[in-house]
Amino acid sequence: MLRTGKNPNAIKAFERAIEVENDWALPYIGLSTALARTGAFDKARVAAQDAHRYDSEWWVPVSASASVLAAEGRLDEAIEEYKRAVTLSRDNPLVLSQLATVYFSAGLDREAESHARKALALNEDLSSPRLLLAEWALSRRNGEEALEHAERAISIAPQNVVARLCRADALALLEREDEAMTEYTKAIEYWSKLGPQTASVDRLE
């Protein structure tokens, strides 16, 4: 239900699960995610806190709390919460990638790059840190490096609009105009088919 965007149905399902077993952390995390996607951030934070209360040694509730803070735009607080999740998870590459993304959103490019590279050193098949490094390379007008990361991200997630845009930008930077236009067209097609994705809408418009 979360993947199909049916958040109200997901909220009801997780609430029913909590009624059945109210001291299990997992449904609170699902509830937090679904609530955050509807903009109910206060309730989402409470659900993440409840999950942490029932399993204080698990990193996922802390990461869920950080995700809510990031969605609210409270980036400084989200960074601190993700740091806690990194410690609890013992450098889980997914959490490192999430922290890198928030650093990037906060304009802390050096920290974003460092954590993205650390995440990839642990799991080279993550697409999110690849995209951060592609964006970082583009900002330095390094088309070759941007293209390398964008193409690796596409190999992991072929319909990822942001990856397609990064590849198109890299090709344009390398003055491979025909290939760039083809890639921009693919990005628009995927965006029209799949709907907006993180960081893609503004660039398409």
PDB file of C-alpha atoms in Angstrom:
ATOM      1  CA  MET A   1       0.000   0.000   0.000  1.00  0.00           C
ATOM      2  CA  LEU A   2       2.841   2.393   0.707  1.00  0.00           C
ATOM      3  CA  ARG A   3       4.397   1.638  -2.675  1.00  0.00           C
ATOM      4  CA  THR A   4       1.124   2.254  -4.521  1.00  0.00           C
ATOM      5  CA  GLY A   5       0.592   5.579  -2.756  1.00  0.00           C
ATOM      6  CA  LYS A   6      -2.550   4.512  -0.871  1.00  0.00           C
ATOM      7  CA  ASN A   7      -1.460   6.161   2.351  1.00  0.00           C
ATOM      8  CA  PRO A   8      -4.902   6.455   4.038  1.00  0.00           C
ATOM      9  CA  ASN A   9      -5.417   2.702   3.568  1.00  0.00           C
ATOM     10  CA  ALA A  10      -1.899   2.053   4.853  1.00  0.00           C
ATOM     11  CA  ILE A  11      -2.542   4.188   7.922  1.00  0.00           C
ATOM     12  CA  LYS A  12      -5.667   2.170   8.759  1.00  0.00           C
ATOM     13  CA  ALA A  13      -3.844  -1.116   8.201  1.00  0.00           C
ATOM     14  CA  PHE A  14      -0.959  -0.173  10.495  1.00  0.00           C
ATOM     15  CA  GLU A  15      -3.366   1.134  13.134  1.00  0.00           C
ATOM     16  CA  ARG A  16      -5.193  -2.212  13.065  1.00  0.00           C
ATOM     17  CA  ALA A  17      -1.879  -4.044  13.416  1.00  0.00           C
ATOM     18  CA  ILE A  18      -1.023  -1.905  16.449  1.00  0.00           C
ATOM     19  CA  GLU A  19      -4.392  -2.703  18.014  1.00  0.00           C
ATOM     20  CA  VAL A  20      -3.584  -6.401  17.729  1.00  0.00           C
ATOM     21  CA  GLU A  21      -0.029  -6.099  19.083  1.00  0.00           C
ATOM     22  CA  ASN A  22       0.715  -2.663  20.479  1.00  0.00           C
ATOM     23  CA  ASP A  23       4.221  -3.346  21.773  1.00  0.00           C
ATOM     24  CA  TRP A  24       5.748  -4.331  18.414  1.00  0.00           C
ATOM     25  CA  ALA A  25       7.937  -1.633  16.860  1.00  0.00           C
ATOM     26  CA  LEU A  26       7.479  -2.513  13.193  1.00  0.00           C
ATOM     27  CA  PRO A  27       3.885  -1.326  12.569  1.00  0.00           C
ATOM     28  CA  TYR A  28       4.678   1.983  14.270  1.00  0.00           C
ATOM     29  CA  ILE A  29       7.452   2.537  11.700  1.00  0.00           C
ATOM     30  CA  GLY A  30       5.042   1.809   8.860  1.00  0.00           C
ATOM     31  CA  LEU A  31       2.495   4.140  10.435  1.00  0.00           C
ATOM     32  CA  SER A  32       5.112   6.867  10.774  1.00  0.00           C
ATOM     33  CA  THR A  33       6.056   6.574   7.091  1.00  0.00           C
ATOM     34  CA  ALA A  34       2.434   6.644   5.919  1.00  0.00           C
ATOM     35  CA  LEU A  35       1.559   9.620   8.127  1.00  0.00           C
ATOM     36  CA  ALA A  36       4.596  11.576   6.955  1.00  0.00           C
ATOM     37  CA  ARG A  37       3.549  11.067   3.341  1.00  0.00           C
ATOM     38  CA  THR A  38       0.201  12.719   4.104  1.00  0.00           C
ATOM     39  CA  GLY A  39       1.932  15.674   5.793  1.00  0.00           C
ATOM     40  CA  ALA A  40       0.866  14.640   9.305  1.00  0.00           C
ATOM     41  CA  PHE A  41       4.370  15.198  10.634  1.00  0.00           C
ATOM     42  CA  ASP A  42       3.535  15.573  14.331  1.00  0.00           C
ATOM     43  CA  LYS A  43       1.715  12.248  14.385  1.00  0.00           C
ATOM     44  CA  ALA A  44       4.471  10.666  12.281  1.00  0.00           C
ATOM     45  CA  ARG A  45       7.100  11.722  14.818  1.00  0.00           C
ATOM     46  CA  VAL A  46       5.037  10.302  17.662  1.00  0.00           C
ATOM     47  CA  ALA A  47       4.718   6.964  15.851  1.00  0.00           C
ATOM     48  CA  ALA A  48       8.489   6.841  15.270  1.00  0.00           C
ATOM     49  CA  GLN A  49       9.065   7.643  18.944  1.00  0.00           C
ATOM     50  CA  ASP A  50       6.676   4.857  19.943  1.00  0.00           C
ATOM     51  CA  ALA A  51       8.631   2.432  17.761  1.00  0.00           C
ATOM     52  CA  HIS A  52      11.857   3.493  19.453  1.00  0.00           C
ATOM     53  CA  ARG A  53      10.278   3.049  22.883  1.00  0.00           C
ATOM     54  CA  TYR A  54       9.424  -0.568  22.086  1.00  0.00           C
ATOM     55  CA  ASP A  55      12.825  -1.348  20.540  1.00  0.00           C
ATOM     56  CA  SER A  56      15.391   1.178  21.726  1.00  0.00           C
ATOM     57  CA  GLU A  57      18.401  -0.709  20.321  1.00  0.00           C
ATOM     58  CA  TRP A  58      17.070  -0.916  16.756  1.00  0.00           C
ATOM     59  CA  TRP A  59      18.295   1.759  14.356  1.00  0.00           C
ATOM     60  CA  VAL A  60      15.222   1.758  12.109  1.00  0.00           C
ATOM     61  CA  PRO A  61      12.950   3.812  14.429  1.00  0.00           C
ATOM     62  CA  VAL A  62      15.668   6.453  14.767  1.00  0.00           C
ATOM     63  CA  SER A  63      16.077   6.541  11.000  1.00  0.00           C
ATOM     64  CA  ALA A  64      12.294   6.867  10.637  1.00  0.00           C
ATOM     65  CA  SER A  65      12.299   9.814  13.025  1.00  0.00           C
ATOM     66  CA  ALA A  66      15.119  11.426  11.041  1.00  0.00           C
ATOM     67  CA  SER A  67      13.183  10.902   7.820  1.00  0.00           C
ATOM     68  CA  VAL A  68      10.183  12.774   9.235  1.00  0.00           C
ATOM     69  CA  LEU A  69      12.388  15.671  10.332  1.00  0.00           C
ATOM     70  CA  ALA A  70      13.964  15.802   6.878  1.00  0.00           C
ATOM     71  CA  ALA A  71      10.534  15.830   5.223  1.00  0.00           C
ATOM     72  CA  GLU A  72       9.589  18.791   7.425  1.00  0.00           C
ATOM     73  CA  GLY A  73      12.702  20.646   6.331  1.00  0.00           C
ATOM     74  CA  ARG A  74      14.229  20.489   9.810  1.00  0.00           C
ATOM     75  CA  LEU A  75      17.535  19.455   8.319  1.00  0.00           C
ATOM     76  CA  ASP A  76      19.867  20.216  11.239  1.00  0.00           C
ATOM     77  CA  GLU A  77      17.764  18.036  13.534  1.00  0.00           C
ATOM     78  CA  ALA A  78      17.473  15.348  10.863  1.00  0.00           C
ATOM     79  CA  ILE A  79      21.252  15.239  10.499  1.00  0.00           C
ATOM     80  CA  GLU A  80      21.727  14.701  14.225  1.00  0.00           C
ATOM     81  CA  GLU A  81      19.071  11.986  14.269  1.00  0.00           C
ATOM     82  CA  TYR A  82      20.611  10.213  11.294  1.00  0.00           C
ATOM     83  CA  LYS A  83      23.983  10.339  13.050  1.00  0.00           C
ATOM     84  CA  ARG A  84      22.381   8.458  15.944  1.00  0.00           C
ATOM     85  CA  ALA A  85      20.985   5.922  13.472  1.00  0.00           C
ATOM     86  CA  VAL A  86      24.427   5.493  11.894  1.00  0.00           C
ATOM     87  CA  THR A  87      25.898   4.704  15.312  1.00  0.00           C
ATOM     88  CA  LEU A  88      23.112   2.282  16.242  1.00  0.00           C
ATOM     89  CA  SER A  89      23.304   0.542  12.859  1.00  0.00           C
ATOM     90  CA  ARG A  90      27.113   0.307  12.957  1.00  0.00           C
ATOM     91  CA  ASP A  91      27.535   2.168   9.689  1.00  0.00           C
ATOM     92  CA  ASN A  92      24.706   0.577   7.754  1.00  0.00           C
ATOM     93  CA  PRO A  93      25.214   1.775   4.151  1.00  0.00           C
ATOM     94  CA  LEU A  94      21.526   2.631   3.714  1.00  0.00           C
ATOM     95  CA  VAL A  95      21.631   4.956   6.715  1.00  0.00           C
ATOM     96  CA  LEU A  96      24.887   6.497   5.542  1.00  0.00           C
ATOM     97  CA  SER A  97      23.218   7.121   2.194  1.00  0.00           C
ATOM     98  CA  GLN A  98      20.225   8.762   3.868  1.00  0.00           C
ATOM     99  CA  LEU A  99      22.521  10.973   5.904  1.00  0.00           C
ATOM    100  CA  ALA A 100      24.422  11.921   2.760  1.00  0.00           C
ATOM    101  CA  THR A 101      21.145  12.939   1.109  1.00  0.00           C
ATOM    102  CA  VAL A 102      20.214  15.238   3.993  1.00  0.00           C
ATOM    103  CA  TYR A 103      23.689  16.762   4.004  1.00  0.00           C
ATOM    104  CA  PHE A 104      23.221  17.432   0.280  1.00  0.00           C
ATOM    105  CA  SER A 105      19.813  19.033   0.902  1.00  0.00           C
ATOM    106  CA  ALA A 106      21.393  21.213   3.595  1.00  0.00           C
ATOM    107  CA  GLY A 107      24.041  22.431   1.150  1.00  0.00           C
ATOM    108  CA  LEU A 108      26.835  20.600   2.974  1.00  0.00           C
ATOM    109  CA  ASP A 109      28.372  19.153  -0.149  1.00  0.00           C
ATOM    110  CA  ARG A 110      31.661  17.955   1.332  1.00  0.00           C
ATOM    111  CA  GLU A 111      29.890  15.992   4.059  1.00  0.00           C
ATOM    112  CA  ALA A 112      27.424  14.635   1.498  1.00  0.00           C
ATOM    113  CA  GLU A 113      30.217  13.461  -0.774  1.00  0.00           C
ATOM    114  CA  SER A 114      32.138  11.855   2.083  1.00  0.00           C
ATOM    115  CA  HIS A 115      29.137   9.887   3.365  1.00  0.00           C
ATOM    116  CA  ALA A 116      28.015   8.906  -0.137  1.00  0.00           C
ATOM    117  CA  ARG A 117      31.455   7.461  -0.871  1.00  0.00           C
ATOM    118  CA  LYS A 118      31.488   5.648   2.469  1.00  0.00           C
ATOM    119  CA  ALA A 119      28.062   4.134   1.728  1.00  0.00           C
ATOM    120  CA  LEU A 120      29.241   2.955  -1.706  1.00  0.00           C
ATOM    121  CA  ALA A 121      32.394   1.466  -0.223  1.00  0.00           C
ATOM    122  CA  LEU A 122      30.099  -0.768   1.832  1.00  0.00           C
ATOM    123  CA  ASN A 123      27.503  -1.413  -0.892  1.00  0.00           C
ATOM    124  CA  GLU A 124      28.361  -0.321  -4.415  1.00  0.00           C
ATOM    125  CA  ASP A 125      24.852  -1.135  -5.708  1.00  0.00           C
ATOM    126  CA  LEU A 126      23.061   1.741  -3.963  1.00  0.00           C
ATOM    127  CA  SER A 127      21.596   4.229  -6.436  1.00  0.00           C
ATOM    128  CA  SER A 128      21.035   7.213  -4.109  1.00  0.00           C
ATOM    129  CA  PRO A 129      24.705   7.893  -3.283  1.00  0.00           C
ATOM    130  CA  ARG A 130      25.543   7.388  -6.957  1.00  0.00           C
ATOM    131  CA  LEU A 131      23.143  10.201  -7.816  1.00  0.00           C
ATOM    132  CA  LEU A 132      24.587  12.472  -5.149  1.00  0.00           C
ATOM    133  CA  LEU A 133      28.067  11.931  -6.565  1.00  0.00           C
ATOM    134  CA  ALA A 134      26.768  12.528 -10.071  1.00  0.00           C
ATOM    135  CA  GLU A 135      25.230  15.834  -8.974  1.00  0.00           C
ATOM    136  CA  TRP A 136      28.445  16.738  -7.157  1.00  0.00           C
ATOM    137  CA  ALA A 137      30.494  16.000 -10.274  1.00  0.00           C
ATOM    138  CA  LEU A 138      28.121  18.072 -12.402  1.00  0.00           C
ATOM    139  CA  SER A 139      28.500  21.011 -10.028  1.00  0.00           C
ATOM    140  CA  ARG A 140      32.259  20.795 -10.648  1.00  0.00           C
ATOM    141  CA  ARG A 141      31.651  20.405 -14.399  1.00  0.00           C
ATOM    142  CA  ASN A 142      33.239  16.963 -14.386  1.00  0.00           C
ATOM    143  CA  GLY A 143      31.176  15.325 -17.107  1.00  0.00           C
ATOM    144  CA  GLU A 144      33.062  12.032 -17.208  1.00  0.00           C
ATOM    145  CA  GLU A 145      32.648  11.318 -13.511  1.00  0.00           C
ATOM    146  CA  ALA A 146      29.009  12.452 -13.538  1.00  0.00           C
ATOM    147  CA  LEU A 147      28.296  10.167 -16.491  1.00  0.00           C
ATOM    148  CA  GLU A 148      29.953   7.207 -14.772  1.00  0.00           C
ATOM    149  CA  HIS A 149      27.836   7.562 -11.629  1.00  0.00           C
ATOM    150  CA  ALA A 150      24.625   8.304 -13.547  1.00  0.00           C
ATOM    151  CA  GLU A 151      25.023   5.256 -15.763  1.00  0.00           C
ATOM    152  CA  ARG A 152      25.718   3.023 -12.764  1.00  0.00           C
ATOM    153  CA  ALA A 153      22.566   4.391 -11.085  1.00  0.00           C
ATOM    154  CA  ILE A 154      20.563   3.670 -14.250  1.00  0.00           C
ATOM    155  CA  SER A 155      21.884   0.100 -14.312  1.00  0.00           C
ATOM    156  CA  ILE A 156      20.429  -0.294 -10.803  1.00  0.00           C
ATOM    157  CA  ALA A 157      17.167   1.584 -11.413  1.00  0.00           C
ATOM    158  CA  PRO A 158      16.548   2.036 -15.157  1.00  0.00           C
ATOM    159  CA  GLN A 159      13.391   4.140 -14.738  1.00  0.00           C
ATOM    160  CA  ASN A 160      14.819   6.546 -12.185  1.00  0.00           C
ATOM    161  CA  VAL A 161      14.064  10.028 -13.544  1.00  0.00           C
ATOM    162  CA  VAL A 162      16.833  11.740 -11.581  1.00  0.00           C
ATOM    163  CA  ALA A 163      19.417   9.269 -12.889  1.00  0.00           C
ATOM    164  CA  ARG A 164      18.234   9.910 -16.433  1.00  0.00           C
ATOM    165  CA  LEU A 165      18.478  13.676 -15.914  1.00  0.00           C
ATOM    166  CA  CYS A 166      21.972  13.365 -14.483  1.00  0.00           C
ATOM    167  CA  ARG A 167      23.052  11.292 -17.464  1.00  0.00           C
ATOM    168  CA  ALA A 168      21.519  13.838 -19.851  1.00  0.00           C
ATOM    169  CA  ASP A 169      23.257  16.721 -18.076  1.00  0.00           C
ATOM    170  CA  ALA A 170      26.572  14.867 -18.164  1.00  0.00           C
ATOM    171  CA  LEU A 171      26.219  14.164 -21.873  1.00  0.00           C
ATOM    172  CA  ALA A 172      25.378  17.809 -22.517  1.00  0.00           C
ATOM    173  CA  LEU A 173      28.424  18.865 -20.521  1.00  0.00           C
ATOM    174  CA  LEU A 174      30.536  16.550 -22.679  1.00  0.00           C
ATOM    175  CA  GLU A 175      29.001  18.162 -25.787  1.00  0.00           C
ATOM    176  CA  ARG A 176      27.306  14.930 -26.851  1.00  0.00           C
ATOM    177  CA  GLU A 177      24.157  16.857 -27.723  1.00  0.00           C
ATOM    178  CA  ASP A 178      22.196  14.220 -29.655  1.00  0.00           C
ATOM    179  CA  GLU A 179      22.625  11.637 -26.893  1.00  0.00           C
ATOM    180  CA  ALA A 180      21.723  14.251 -24.278  1.00  0.00           C
ATOM    181  CA  MET A 181      18.465  15.140 -26.066  1.00  0.00           C
ATOM    182  CA  THR A 182      17.559  11.446 -26.303  1.00  0.00           C
ATOM    183  CA  GLU A 183      18.156  11.059 -22.578  1.00  0.00           C
ATOM    184  CA  TYR A 184      16.148  14.181 -21.693  1.00  0.00           C
ATOM    185  CA  THR A 185      13.278  12.735 -23.747  1.00  0.00           C
ATOM    186  CA  LYS A 186      13.482   9.449 -21.826  1.00  0.00           C
ATOM    187  CA  ALA A 187      13.441  11.340 -18.514  1.00  0.00           C
ATOM    188  CA  ILE A 188      10.280  13.195 -19.504  1.00  0.00           C
ATOM    189  CA  GLU A 189       8.643   9.960 -20.661  1.00  0.00           C
ATOM    190  CA  TYR A 190       9.415   8.217 -17.380  1.00  0.00           C
ATOM    191  CA  TRP A 191       8.294  11.256 -15.385  1.00  0.00           C
ATOM    192  CA  SER A 192       4.979  11.319 -17.281  1.00  0.00           C
ATOM    193  CA  LYS A 193       4.504   7.599 -16.714  1.00  0.00           C
ATOM    194  CA  LEU A 194       5.644   7.263 -13.106  1.00  0.00           C
ATOM    195  CA  GLY A 195       4.904  10.698 -11.648  1.00  0.00           C
ATOM    196  CA  PRO A 196       7.236  13.073  -9.793  1.00  0.00           C
ATOM    197  CA  GLN A 197      10.288  11.649  -8.054  1.00  0.00           C
ATOM    198  CA  THR A 198      12.576  13.221  -5.515  1.00  0.00           C
ATOM    199  CA  ALA A 199      14.545  16.174  -6.894  1.00  0.00           C
ATOM    200  CA  SER A 200      13.227  15.697 -10.432  1.00  0.00           C
ATOM    201  CA  VAL A 201      10.254  18.014 -10.735  1.00  0.00           C
ATOM    202  CA  ASP A 202      12.043  21.356 -10.546  1.00  0.00           C
ATOM    203  CA  ARG A 203      14.647  20.263 -13.070  1.00  0.00           C
ATOM    204  CA  LEU A 204      12.020  19.079 -15.557  1.00  0.00           C
ATOM    205  CA  GLU A 205      10.065  22.303 -15.229  1.00  0.00           C
TER     206      GLU A 205
END
